[in-house]
CSV table of C-alpha atoms and ligand atoms in Angstrom, one decimal:
chain,number,residue,atom,x,y,z
A,922,MET,CA,-0.3,0.0,0.0
A,923,SER,CA,1.5,3.6,-0.6
A,924,THR,CA,1.5,6.1,0.9
A,925,VAL,CA,0.6,9.3,-0.1
A,926,LYS,CA,3.1,12.4,1.7
A,927,VAL,CA,1.0,15.5,3.0
A,928,CYS,CA,2.9,18.1,3.9
A,929,VAL,CA,1.3,20.7,6.3
A,930,SER,CA,3.2,22.8,8.2
A,931,PRO,CA,2.6,22.9,11.7
A,932,VAL,CA,0.9,26.4,11.6
A,933,VAL,CA,-1.5,25.1,8.8
A,934,LEU,CA,-2.7,22.5,10.9
A,935,LEU,CA,-3.2,24.5,14.1
A,936,ALA,CA,-5.2,27.2,11.6
A,937,LEU,CA,-7.2,24.2,10.2
A,938,LEU,CA,-8.3,22.3,13.6
A,939,THR,CA,-9.6,25.7,15.3
A,940,THR,CA,-11.4,26.7,12.0
A,941,VAL,CA,-14.6,25.9,13.6
A,942,PHE,CA,-17.3,28.3,13.1
A,943,SER,CA,-18.0,31.2,15.5
A,944,LEU,CA,-20.4,34.0,14.6
A,945,ASP,CA,-17.9,36.8,13.6
A,946,ASN,CA,-20.4,39.4,11.8
A,947,GLY,CA,-18.8,42.3,12.5
A,948,LEU,CA,-21.9,43.8,14.7
A,949,ALA,CA,-22.7,45.1,17.9
A,950,ARG,CA,-19.2,46.3,19.1
A,951,THR,CA,-21.9,48.1,21.3
A,952,PRO,CA,-25.0,47.0,23.0
A,953,PRO,CA,-27.1,47.5,19.7
A,954,MET,CA,-30.3,49.7,20.6
A,955,GLY,CA,-33.1,49.9,18.4
A,956,TRP,CA,-37.0,49.3,18.8
A,957,MET,CA,-39.2,46.5,19.4
A,958,SER,CA,-42.9,45.7,18.7
A,959,GLY,CA,-42.7,42.8,21.2
A,960,GLN,CA,-44.1,43.7,24.7
A,961,ARG,CA,-46.1,46.9,23.3
A,962,PHE,CA,-47.9,45.4,20.7
A,963,ARG,CA,-47.6,41.7,21.5
A,964,CYS,CA,-49.3,39.9,18.4
A,965,ASN,CA,-52.4,42.1,17.9
A,966,VAL,CA,-53.3,41.2,14.4
A,967,ASP,CA,-56.6,42.9,14.2
A,968,CYS,CA,-56.4,46.0,12.1
A,969,LYS,CA,-60.0,46.8,11.9
A,970,ASN,CA,-60.6,47.5,15.5
A,971,TYR,CA,-56.4,48.5,16.2
A,972,PRO,CA,-55.2,50.0,12.8
A,973,ASP,CA,-52.4,51.9,14.6
A,974,ASP,CA,-51.6,49.3,16.5
A,975,CYS,CA,-51.4,46.1,15.2
A,976,ILE,CA,-48.4,43.9,13.5
A,977,SER,CA,-48.4,45.8,10.2
A,978,GLU,CA,-46.3,47.9,8.0
A,979,THR,CA,-48.0,50.8,9.0
A,980,LEU,CA,-46.8,50.1,12.3
A,981,VAL,CA,-43.1,49.9,11.6
A,982,LYS,CA,-43.6,53.3,9.4
A,983,SER,CA,-44.7,55.5,11.6
A,984,THR,CA,-42.6,54.4,14.2
A,985,ALA,CA,-39.6,54.3,12.0
A,986,ASP,CA,-41.0,58.3,10.9
A,987,MET,CA,-41.2,59.0,14.7
A,988,MET,CA,-38.1,57.6,15.8
A,989,VAL,CA,-36.2,59.9,13.0
A,990,LYS,CA,-38.7,62.9,14.1
A,991,ARG,CA,-37.9,62.5,17.9
A,992,GLY,CA,-34.2,62.0,17.9
A,993,TYR,CA,-34.4,58.3,19.1
A,994,VAL,CA,-31.8,57.8,15.0
A,995,LYS,CA,-29.5,60.5,16.2
A,996,ALA,CA,-29.6,59.1,19.9
A,997,GLY,CA,-28.3,56.1,18.4
A,998,TYR,CA,-31.6,53.5,18.0
A,999,LYS,CA,-30.4,51.8,15.1
A,1000,TYR,CA,-33.0,49.2,15.0
A,1001,VAL,CA,-36.6,48.8,14.0
A,1002,ALA,CA,-37.9,45.3,14.8
A,1003,VAL,CA,-41.0,43.4,14.6
A,1004,ASP,CA,-41.7,40.2,16.8
A,1005,ASP,CA,-43.8,37.2,16.2
A,1006,CYS,CA,-46.7,37.4,14.4
A,1007,TRP,CA,-45.4,38.9,11.3
A,1008,LEU,CA,-45.4,35.8,9.1
A,1009,ALA,CA,-48.7,34.5,6.6
A,1010,MET,CA,-49.9,31.7,8.5
A,1011,LYS,CA,-48.9,29.4,5.5
A,1012,ARG,CA,-45.4,29.3,3.3
A,1013,ASP,CA,-45.6,30.2,-0.2
A,1014,LYS,CA,-46.0,27.2,-3.4
A,1015,SER,CA,-42.1,27.1,-3.1
A,1016,GLY,CA,-42.1,26.7,0.9
A,1017,ASN,CA,-40.6,30.2,1.2
A,1018,ILE,CA,-41.4,32.4,4.5
A,1019,GLN,CA,-43.9,35.4,3.6
A,1020,PRO,CA,-45.1,38.1,5.1
A,1021,ASP,CA,-48.7,38.8,6.0
A,1022,PRO,CA,-50.5,39.9,2.7
A,1023,LEU,CA,-53.1,42.3,4.5
A,1024,ARG,CA,-51.2,43.9,6.9
A,1025,PHE,CA,-47.4,44.1,5.0
A,1026,PRO,CA,-48.9,44.8,1.7
A,1027,SER,CA,-46.2,46.1,0.2
A,1028,GLY,CA,-43.6,43.6,1.2
A,1029,ILE,CA,-40.9,42.9,3.2
A,1030,LYS,CA,-38.0,44.0,0.5
A,1031,ALA,CA,-40.1,47.5,0.4
A,1032,LEU,CA,-40.3,47.8,4.0
A,1033,ALA,CA,-36.5,47.8,4.3
A,1034,ASP,CA,-36.1,49.9,1.9
A,1035,TYR,CA,-38.4,52.8,3.6
A,1036,VAL,CA,-36.9,52.1,7.2
A,1037,HIS,CA,-33.0,52.2,5.3
A,1038,ALA,CA,-33.5,55.8,3.6
A,1039,LYS,CA,-34.4,56.9,7.0
A,1040,GLY,CA,-31.6,55.6,8.1
A,1041,LEU,CA,-32.8,52.8,10.4
A,1042,LYS,CA,-32.4,49.3,10.3
A,1043,LEU,CA,-35.2,46.2,10.0
A,1044,GLY,CA,-35.2,43.4,12.3
A,1045,LEU,CA,-37.4,40.3,12.6
A,1046,TYR,CA,-38.4,37.7,14.1
A,1047,LEU,CA,-38.5,33.8,13.4
A,1048,SER,CA,-38.5,30.6,15.4
A,1049,ALA,CA,-35.7,28.0,15.7
A,1050,GLY,CA,-38.4,25.0,16.2
A,1051,ASN,CA,-41.8,23.8,13.9
A,1052,LEU,CA,-44.1,27.2,14.7
A,1053,THR,CA,-43.7,30.8,16.3
A,1054,CYS,CA,-44.4,31.2,20.2
A,1055,MET,CA,-47.8,32.3,18.5
A,1056,GLY,CA,-47.7,29.6,15.9
A,1057,TYR,CA,-46.7,31.0,13.3
A,1058,PRO,CA,-44.7,28.7,10.3
A,1059,GLY,CA,-41.0,27.7,12.4
A,1060,SER,CA,-37.6,27.4,10.8
A,1061,LEU,CA,-36.7,24.5,11.4
A,1062,GLY,CA,-35.7,22.4,8.4
A,1063,HIS,CA,-35.4,25.6,6.1
A,1064,TYR,CA,-32.6,27.4,7.5
A,1065,ASP,CA,-30.7,28.1,4.8
A,1066,SER,CA,-33.4,28.9,2.5
A,1067,ASP,CA,-35.3,31.2,5.0
A,1068,MET,CA,-31.8,33.2,6.4
A,1069,ALA,CA,-31.2,33.4,2.6
A,1070,THR,CA,-35.1,34.9,2.2
A,1071,LEU,CA,-34.1,37.4,4.7
A,1072,ALA,CA,-31.1,38.2,3.3
A,1073,SER,CA,-32.7,39.1,0.3
A,1074,TRP,CA,-35.2,41.4,1.6
A,1075,GLY,CA,-32.2,43.9,3.0
A,1076,VAL,CA,-33.4,42.6,6.8
A,1077,ASP,CA,-30.6,43.6,9.0
A,1078,MET,CA,-31.8,41.7,12.0
A,1079,LEU,CA,-33.3,38.5,13.3
A,1080,LYS,CA,-34.9,37.6,16.6
A,1081,LEU,CA,-34.7,33.8,16.8
A,1082,ASP,CA,-36.6,32.3,19.4
A,1083,TRP,CA,-36.4,28.6,21.1
A,1084,CYS,CA,-40.5,27.5,20.4
A,1085,ASN,CA,-41.9,24.9,19.4
A,1086,SER,CA,-38.0,22.9,19.4
A,1087,ASP,CA,-36.5,19.9,20.9
A,1088,PRO,CA,-35.0,21.4,23.9
A,1089,ASN,CA,-32.2,18.8,23.9
A,1090,LYS,CA,-31.7,20.0,20.2
A,1091,LEU,CA,-30.6,23.8,20.9
A,1092,ASN,CA,-27.2,24.3,20.9
A,1093,ASN,CA,-27.4,22.4,17.4
A,1094,GLU,CA,-30.3,24.3,16.2
A,1095,PHE,CA,-29.2,27.8,17.1
A,1096,GLU,CA,-25.6,27.0,15.6
A,1097,GLU,CA,-26.9,25.6,12.1
A,1098,ALA,CA,-29.3,29.2,11.9
A,1099,GLY,CA,-26.0,31.0,12.8
A,1100,ARG,CA,-24.2,29.3,9.9
A,1101,ALA,CA,-27.2,29.8,7.4
A,1102,LEU,CA,-26.8,33.7,8.6
A,1103,ASN,CA,-23.2,33.6,7.7
A,1104,LYS,CA,-24.0,32.1,4.4
A,1105,THR,CA,-26.5,34.7,3.0
A,1106,GLY,CA,-22.9,37.2,3.2
A,1107,ARG,CA,-25.2,39.8,4.8
A,1108,PRO,CA,-24.2,40.7,8.4
A,1109,ILE,CA,-27.3,40.1,10.2
A,1110,LEU,CA,-27.7,41.2,13.5
A,1111,TYR,CA,-28.4,37.2,15.8
A,1112,THR,CA,-30.0,37.6,18.6
A,1113,THR,CA,-31.8,34.8,20.7
A,1114,THR,CA,-33.6,33.4,23.3
A,1115,TRP,CA,-31.2,29.8,23.4
A,1116,PRO,CA,-30.3,30.1,27.2
A,1117,LEU,CA,-33.5,31.0,28.1
A,1118,GLY,CA,-35.6,28.1,26.0
A,1119,GLN,CA,-32.5,25.9,27.5
A,1120,LYS,CA,-33.0,27.0,31.2
A,1121,THR,CA,-37.1,26.6,30.7
A,1122,LYS,CA,-36.3,23.1,29.9
A,1123,GLY,CA,-34.4,22.4,32.8
A,1124,ILE,CA,-31.3,22.0,30.6
A,1125,GLN,CA,-28.3,24.3,32.0
A,1126,PRO,CA,-26.4,26.4,29.1
A,1127,ASP,CA,-23.3,26.9,27.8
A,1128,LEU,CA,-23.4,30.6,27.5
A,1129,THR,CA,-20.1,30.8,26.2
A,1130,LEU,CA,-20.6,28.6,23.5
A,1131,VAL,CA,-23.8,30.6,23.3
A,1132,ALA,CA,-22.0,33.6,23.1
A,1133,LYS,CA,-19.8,32.3,20.7
A,1134,TYR,CA,-23.0,31.9,18.0
A,1135,CYS,CA,-25.0,35.1,18.5
A,1136,ASN,CA,-24.8,38.8,19.4
A,1137,THR,CA,-27.4,38.8,22.4
A,1138,TYR,CA,-28.8,35.9,24.1
A,1139,ARG,CA,-32.1,36.2,27.0
A,1140,VAL,CA,-31.5,33.8,30.2
A,1141,TYR,CA,-34.4,35.3,32.3
A,1142,GLN,CA,-37.6,34.9,31.5
A,1143,ASP,CA,-39.8,37.9,29.8
A,1144,LEU,CA,-39.6,41.6,31.4
A,1145,GLU,CA,-43.4,42.2,31.5
A,1146,ASP,CA,-45.0,45.6,32.0
A,1147,GLY,CA,-45.4,46.0,36.2
A,1148,TRP,CA,-42.8,46.7,39.3
A,1149,GLU,CA,-42.9,43.4,40.3
A,1150,SER,CA,-41.4,42.0,37.2
A,1151,LEU,CA,-39.1,44.6,37.0
A,1152,GLU,CA,-38.2,43.9,40.7
A,1153,ALA,CA,-37.7,40.3,40.6
A,1154,LEU,CA,-35.5,40.8,37.3
A,1155,VAL,CA,-33.5,43.5,39.2
A,1156,LYS,CA,-33.1,41.0,42.2
A,1157,TYR,CA,-32.1,38.0,39.5
A,1158,TYR,CA,-29.7,40.2,37.9
A,1159,GLY,CA,-28.3,41.7,41.1
A,1160,ASP,CA,-28.0,37.8,42.3
A,1161,ASN,CA,-26.4,36.7,39.3
A,1162,GLY,CA,-25.2,39.6,37.1
A,1163,ARG,CA,-21.6,38.0,38.0
A,1164,SER,CA,-21.5,34.9,36.0
A,1165,PHE,CA,-22.6,36.2,32.9
A,1166,VAL,CA,-19.9,39.3,32.4
A,1167,ASN,CA,-17.1,36.9,30.8
A,1168,ASP,CA,-19.7,35.9,28.5
A,1169,SER,CA,-20.7,39.3,27.6
A,1170,GLY,CA,-18.7,42.2,25.6
A,1171,PRO,CA,-18.3,43.1,22.5
A,1172,GLY,CA,-19.4,41.1,20.0
A,1173,ASN,CA,-22.0,39.0,22.3
A,1174,TRP,CA,-24.1,40.8,24.5
A,1175,ASN,CA,-25.9,39.3,27.9
A,1176,ASP,CA,-29.7,40.5,26.8
A,1177,PRO,CA,-32.4,41.1,29.9
A,1178,ASP,CA,-35.2,41.9,27.6
A,1179,GLN,CA,-36.9,44.9,25.7
A,1180,LEU,CA,-37.1,48.6,27.8
A,1181,LEU,CA,-40.7,48.9,28.8
A,1182,VAL,CA,-39.8,52.7,29.7
A,1183,GLY,CA,-42.8,54.8,27.9
A,1184,ASP,CA,-45.8,52.0,28.5
A,1185,PHE,CA,-48.2,51.8,31.0
A,1186,GLY,CA,-46.7,49.6,34.1
A,1187,LEU,CA,-44.0,51.4,35.9
A,1188,SER,CA,-43.5,54.9,37.4
A,1189,THR,CA,-41.5,57.7,36.2
A,1190,GLU,CA,-38.5,56.4,39.1
A,1191,GLN,CA,-39.2,52.7,38.2
A,1192,GLN,CA,-38.6,53.7,34.3
A,1193,LYS,CA,-35.4,55.0,35.6
A,1194,MET,CA,-34.2,52.3,37.3
A,1195,GLN,CA,-34.4,50.0,34.3
A,1196,MET,CA,-33.1,52.7,31.7
A,1197,ALA,CA,-30.1,53.0,34.6
A,1198,LEU,CA,-29.5,49.5,35.2
A,1199,TRP,CA,-29.8,48.3,31.6
A,1200,CYS,CA,-26.7,51.0,30.8
A,1201,ILE,CA,-25.0,49.3,33.6
A,1202,MET,CA,-25.4,46.1,32.4
A,1203,SER,CA,-24.3,46.6,29.0
A,1204,ALA,CA,-27.3,45.4,28.1
A,1205,PRO,CA,-29.0,45.7,24.0
A,1206,LEU,CA,-31.5,48.5,24.3
A,1207,PHE,CA,-34.8,48.2,22.5
A,1208,VAL,CA,-37.8,50.3,23.2
A,1209,SER,CA,-41.1,48.3,23.3
A,1210,ALA,CA,-43.4,51.0,23.9
A,1211,ASP,CA,-45.0,53.6,21.2
A,1212,VAL,CA,-42.8,56.1,20.4
A,1213,ARG,CA,-46.0,57.8,18.8
A,1214,ARG,CA,-47.3,58.8,21.7
A,1215,MET,CA,-44.9,58.8,24.9
A,1216,ARG,CA,-45.0,61.3,28.1
A,1217,PRO,CA,-42.4,63.5,27.7
A,1218,GLU,CA,-40.6,62.4,30.7
A,1219,SER,CA,-40.2,59.0,29.6
A,1220,GLN,CA,-38.8,59.9,26.4
A,1221,ALA,CA,-36.1,62.0,28.0
A,1222,ILE,CA,-35.1,58.8,30.1
A,1223,LEU,CA,-35.0,56.9,27.0
A,1224,LEU,CA,-32.7,59.6,24.9
A,1225,ASN,CA,-30.7,61.0,28.0
A,1226,PRO,CA,-26.9,60.8,26.2
A,1227,LEU,CA,-25.0,60.5,29.3
A,1228,ALA,CA,-27.0,57.2,29.8
A,1229,ILE,CA,-26.6,55.8,26.6
A,1230,ALA,CA,-23.1,57.0,26.3
A,1231,ILE,CA,-22.5,55.2,29.8
A,1232,ASN,CA,-24.3,52.1,28.2
A,1233,GLN,CA,-22.6,52.4,24.7
A,1234,ASP,CA,-18.8,52.8,26.8
A,1235,PRO,CA,-16.0,51.3,24.6
A,1236,LEU,CA,-14.7,49.0,27.3
A,1237,GLY,CA,-18.0,47.1,26.7
A,1238,ILE,CA,-17.7,45.6,30.3
A,1239,MET,CA,-21.4,44.3,31.6
A,1240,GLY,CA,-21.5,46.2,35.1
A,1241,VAL,CA,-23.1,44.0,38.5
A,1242,GLN,CA,-24.5,45.1,42.0
A,1243,ILE,CA,-21.1,45.0,43.9
A,1244,VAL,CA,-22.2,45.2,47.5
A,1245,VAL,CA,-25.6,45.7,49.5
A,1246,LYS,CA,-25.5,48.8,51.8
A,1247,GLY,CA,-28.5,48.7,54.5
A,1248,GLN,CA,-31.6,48.5,52.0
A,1249,VAL,CA,-29.7,50.0,49.0
A,1250,LYS,CA,-27.2,48.1,46.8
A,1251,ILE,CA,-24.7,49.8,44.5
A,1252,TRP,CA,-24.0,48.5,41.2
A,1253,LYS,CA,-20.7,49.7,38.9
A,1254,LYS,CA,-19.7,49.2,35.7
A,1255,ALA,CA,-15.7,50.5,34.5
A,1256,ILE,CA,-16.0,53.1,31.7
A,1257,THR,CA,-13.7,55.4,30.3
A,1258,PRO,CA,-11.7,57.3,30.0
A,1259,LYS,CA,-9.8,55.1,32.0
A,1260,GLY,CA,-10.0,54.7,35.8
A,1261,SER,CA,-13.8,56.0,35.5
A,1262,PHE,CA,-16.7,54.4,36.4
A,1263,ALA,CA,-21.1,54.3,36.3
A,1264,LEU,CA,-22.8,53.8,39.6
A,1265,VAL,CA,-26.4,53.1,40.3
A,1266,LEU,CA,-27.6,52.9,43.9
A,1267,VAL,CA,-30.7,51.4,43.9
A,1268,TYR,CA,-33.0,50.7,46.7
A,1269,THR,CA,-36.6,48.5,45.7
A,1270,ASN,CA,-38.6,48.7,49.0
A,1271,ILE,CA,-41.7,50.3,48.9
A,1272,SER,CA,-42.3,51.3,52.5
A,1273,GLY,CA,-41.8,54.8,53.1
A,1274,GLY,CA,-39.7,57.7,52.0
A,1275,PRO,CA,-35.9,57.7,50.8
A,1276,SER,CA,-33.0,55.9,52.2
A,1277,ARG,CA,-29.9,57.5,53.4
A,1278,VAL,CA,-26.2,55.2,52.3
A,1279,SER,CA,-23.2,55.8,53.3
A,1280,VAL,CA,-19.9,54.2,51.1
A,1281,LEU,CA,-16.2,54.9,52.0
A,1282,LEU,CA,-15.3,55.0,48.6
A,1283,SER,CA,-12.1,52.7,48.5
A,1284,ASP,CA,-14.5,50.1,50.2
A,1285,ILE,CA,-15.9,50.2,47.0
A,1286,GLY,CA,-12.4,49.7,44.1
A,1287,PHE,CA,-12.8,54.2,44.1
A,1288,THR,CA,-8.6,53.5,43.9
A,1289,THR,CA,-8.1,54.1,40.2
A,1290,ALA,CA,-7.8,57.4,40.3
A,1291,ALA,CA,-6.7,60.6,42.4
A,1292,ALA,CA,-10.0,62.2,42.2
A,1293,TYR,CA,-13.6,61.7,40.8
A,1294,ASN,CA,-15.9,64.2,39.1
A,1295,PHE,CA,-19.8,63.2,40.3
A,1296,THR,CA,-22.5,64.0,37.9
A,1297,ASN,CA,-26.1,63.1,38.4
A,1298,VAL,CA,-27.4,61.2,34.6
A,1299,PHE,CA,-30.5,61.5,34.8
A,1300,ASP,CA,-30.5,65.7,35.8
A,1301,GLY,CA,-27.2,66.5,34.6
A,1302,THR,CA,-26.4,68.1,37.6
A,1303,HIS,CA,-22.6,68.4,39.4
A,1304,ILE,CA,-22.7,66.2,42.5
A,1305,GLY,CA,-18.9,66.8,43.2
A,1306,VAL,CA,-15.2,66.0,43.3
A,1307,TYR,CA,-14.4,63.2,45.5
A,1308,LYS,CA,-11.3,61.8,46.2
A,1309,PRO,CA,-10.8,57.7,47.5
A,1310,TRP,CA,-10.8,58.3,51.1
A,1311,HIS,CA,-13.8,60.3,50.6
A,1312,THR,CA,-17.8,59.0,51.9
A,1313,PHE,CA,-20.3,59.6,49.5
A,1314,ASN,CA,-23.4,60.1,51.4
A,1315,CYS,CA,-26.6,60.2,49.5
A,1316,GLU,CA,-30.6,59.6,49.7
A,1317,VAL,CA,-32.4,57.1,47.1
A,1318,ASP,CA,-35.7,57.4,46.6
A,1319,PRO,CA,-38.3,54.0,46.8
A,1320,THR,CA,-38.6,52.3,43.8
A,1321,GLY,CA,-36.0,54.3,42.6
A,1322,VAL,CA,-32.1,54.9,41.9
A,1323,LEU,CA,-29.3,57.3,41.6
A,1324,PHE,CA,-27.4,56.6,38.8
A,1325,VAL,CA,-24.0,58.5,38.8
A,1326,GLN,CA,-21.5,59.0,36.3
A,1327,ALA,CA,-17.9,59.0,38.6
A,1328,ALA,CA,-15.2,60.1,36.0
A,1329,ALA,CA,-11.2,59.8,36.8
A,1330,LEU,CA,-9.7,63.1,37.1
A,1331,PRO,CA,-6.1,63.0,36.7
B,2650,LIG,C1,-18.8,34.4,8.3
B,2650,LIG,O1,-18.2,34.1,8.8
B,2650,LIG,C2,-16.2,34.2,9.0
B,2650,LIG,C3,-15.9,33.1,9.7
B,2650,LIG,O2,-16.1,33.9,10.6
B,2650,LIG,C4,-16.1,35.7,9.1
B,2650,LIG,O3,-14.9,35.7,8.3
B,2650,LIG,C5,-17.6,36.4,7.7
B,2650,LIG,O4,-17.3,38.1,8.1
B,2650,LIG,C6,-18.8,36.3,8.3
B,2650,LIG,N1,-19.7,36.5,7.3
B,2650,LIG,C7,-20.9,37.5,7.7
B,2650,LIG,C8,-21.4,38.1,6.7
B,2650,LIG,O5,-21.4,37.2,8.7
B,2651,LIG,C1,-41.3,19.1,14.3
B,2651,LIG,O1,-42.2,18.4,12.8
B,2651,LIG,C2,-41.9,17.3,12.5
B,2651,LIG,C3,-43.1,17.0,11.7
B,2651,LIG,O2,-44.1,16.8,11.8
B,2651,LIG,C4,-41.4,16.2,13.7
B,2651,LIG,O3,-41.5,15.2,12.9
B,2651,LIG,C5,-41.0,16.7,14.8
B,2651,LIG,O4,-40.6,16.0,15.8
B,2651,LIG,C6,-41.0,18.1,15.2
B,2651,LIG,N1,-39.9,18.5,15.9
B,2651,LIG,C7,-40.1,19.4,17.1
B,2651,LIG,C8,-39.2,19.7,18.1
B,2651,LIG,O5,-41.4,19.5,17.3
B,2652,LIG,C1,-13.8,35.6,34.4
B,2652,LIG,O1,-13.0,35.4,34.5
B,2652,LIG,C2,-11.9,35.6,35.2
B,2652,LIG,C3,-10.6,35.8,34.4
B,2652,LIG,O2,-10.2,34.7,33.7
B,2652,LIG,C4,-11.8,34.3,35.6
B,2652,LIG,O3,-11.0,34.4,37.3
B,2652,LIG,C5,-13.3,34.4,37.0
B,2652,LIG,O4,-13.3,33.2,37.6
B,2652,LIG,C6,-14.5,34.4,35.4
B,2652,LIG,N1,-15.5,34.0,35.8
B,2652,LIG,C7,-16.5,33.4,35.8
B,2652,LIG,C8,-17.9,33.7,36.6
B,2652,LIG,O5,-16.4,32.3,35.4
B,2653,LIG,C1,-38.7,47.9,54.1
B,2653,LIG,O1,-37.9,49.2,55.1
B,2653,LIG,C2,-39.2,48.4,56.7
B,2653,LIG,C3,-38.8,50.0,57.1
B,2653,LIG,O2,-37.1,50.4,57.4
B,2653,LIG,C4,-38.3,47.4,57.2
B,2653,LIG,O3,-39.4,47.4,58.5
B,2653,LIG,C5,-38.9,46.2,55.6
B,2653,LIG,O4,-38.3,45.5,56.4
B,2653,LIG,C6,-38.3,46.4,54.4
B,2653,LIG,N1,-38.8,45.3,53.8
B,2653,LIG,C7,-37.5,45.0,53.1
B,2653,LIG,C8,-38.6,43.6,52.0
B,2653,LIG,O5,-36.3,45.1,53.1
B,2654,LIG,C1,-17.1,67.9,36.5
B,2654,LIG,O1,-18.9,67.6,36.0
B,2654,LIG,C2,-19.1,68.8,35.8
B,2654,LIG,C3,-21.0,68.1,35.3
B,2654,LIG,O2,-21.1,67.8,36.7
B,2654,LIG,C4,-18.6,69.6,34.6
B,2654,LIG,O3,-19.4,70.7,34.1
B,2654,LIG,C5,-17.7,70.3,34.8
B,2654,LIG,O4,-16.7,70.6,34.3
B,2654,LIG,C6,-16.7,68.6,35.2
B,2654,LIG,N1,-15.0,68.9,35.9
B,2654,LIG,C7,-14.4,68.4,35.8
B,2654,LIG,C8,-12.7,69.1,36.3
B,2654,LIG,O5,-14.1,67.5,34.7
């Protein structure tokens, strides 16, 4: 038997061995920002009774118009994304996905062109399983063709859900779908609920693997429009946030869910809490509210430039809860310029007035600079200049936060 000698240099061999697929679409170097229909508009398909609020091209276009007009696009909110319920109930004769013909009469390509002309990007939703959560056609067995269809329309983002899939196969399914997206050659932001699906079915997710394959991923249950839901989510991330830090950063972010600022269930202080903590956690910022009619105070929270700068900080470090002082929880995130931090002091108790807190700054790691310039993020006021041996005293309102930028001074 003859042997064929194949010459492969060790360097090439190593390159071959390590050429496993990973999502490398160049997107989401900072947490993605945009609007998503999901929490606010749900699966409203009744355009007869709710012409302005049903999932339709009218909703997407009027939202895109307002995102430009009210300054969302300028502030960094770039994606306008439709959650479940945009599909027609049946695939077309060739087996391709198609939008509901009554609610998206102009088709997705025309809708993508419309939002692109406004400086926005278009996002759509699919499920990795046999059906979407609301019963529309699923993409299982169709990943290549469905992703190619999205790309041919000019879609820029996919939310891929886990409903009606085999929980034991989610790693394979979501990797396959990621590969299919890559094969289209179009950079498409890949957002998923992959680890949430696994957790829901009692499977421990491998977040390092998940983060390698998608741009954003959810691990915790849906946020609903009320304080109890936000409080539970804040407690979950307060207790567990540290375990996500290594798997969250430029290109791949932990997603605690959509922003409900501007909806019905949260007070203004509670809305500030959500925004502040999402900014500290380097979370994707997807507004799920009606930007066409929003109270000015909610809009100001969403458009706050300092809050957004902290969220979008180029270091891309996920901030976490670091200490509990009495009843106040302190969250911290390292930001630029070097040695600076953002802080959120969180008081979730609903009994009575504000809670006082005192903290020796060197105790919470303020030893990276000679002094820190403290600014109140939400009202823009100057709080003061502090040195590491100073004690910071403040009050935090019930179900509210104090959000501070602590800029390192030389
Ligand atoms: C596909 O993956 C390769 C290798 O990771 C990467 O270089 C390329 O940019 C990706 N393309 C798209 C469109 O995501
Ligand atoms: C999807 O549908 C196919 C065909 O009906 C079925 O064989 C398969 O078990 C289903 N998969 C899941 C995850 O439900
Ligand atoms: C994160 O990475 C750091 C540095 O490699 C390591 O010390 C730490 O244990 C990791 N944390 C977790 C939760 O895996
Ligand atoms: C809320 O504050 C009140 C008054 O300080 C205290 O008695 C109560 O235990 C606190 N509740 C919680 C859940 O911490
Ligand atoms: C400190 O921050 C305030 C805004 O809170 C700003 O006006 C001031 O210029 C800053 N001071 C220094 C020395 O950077």
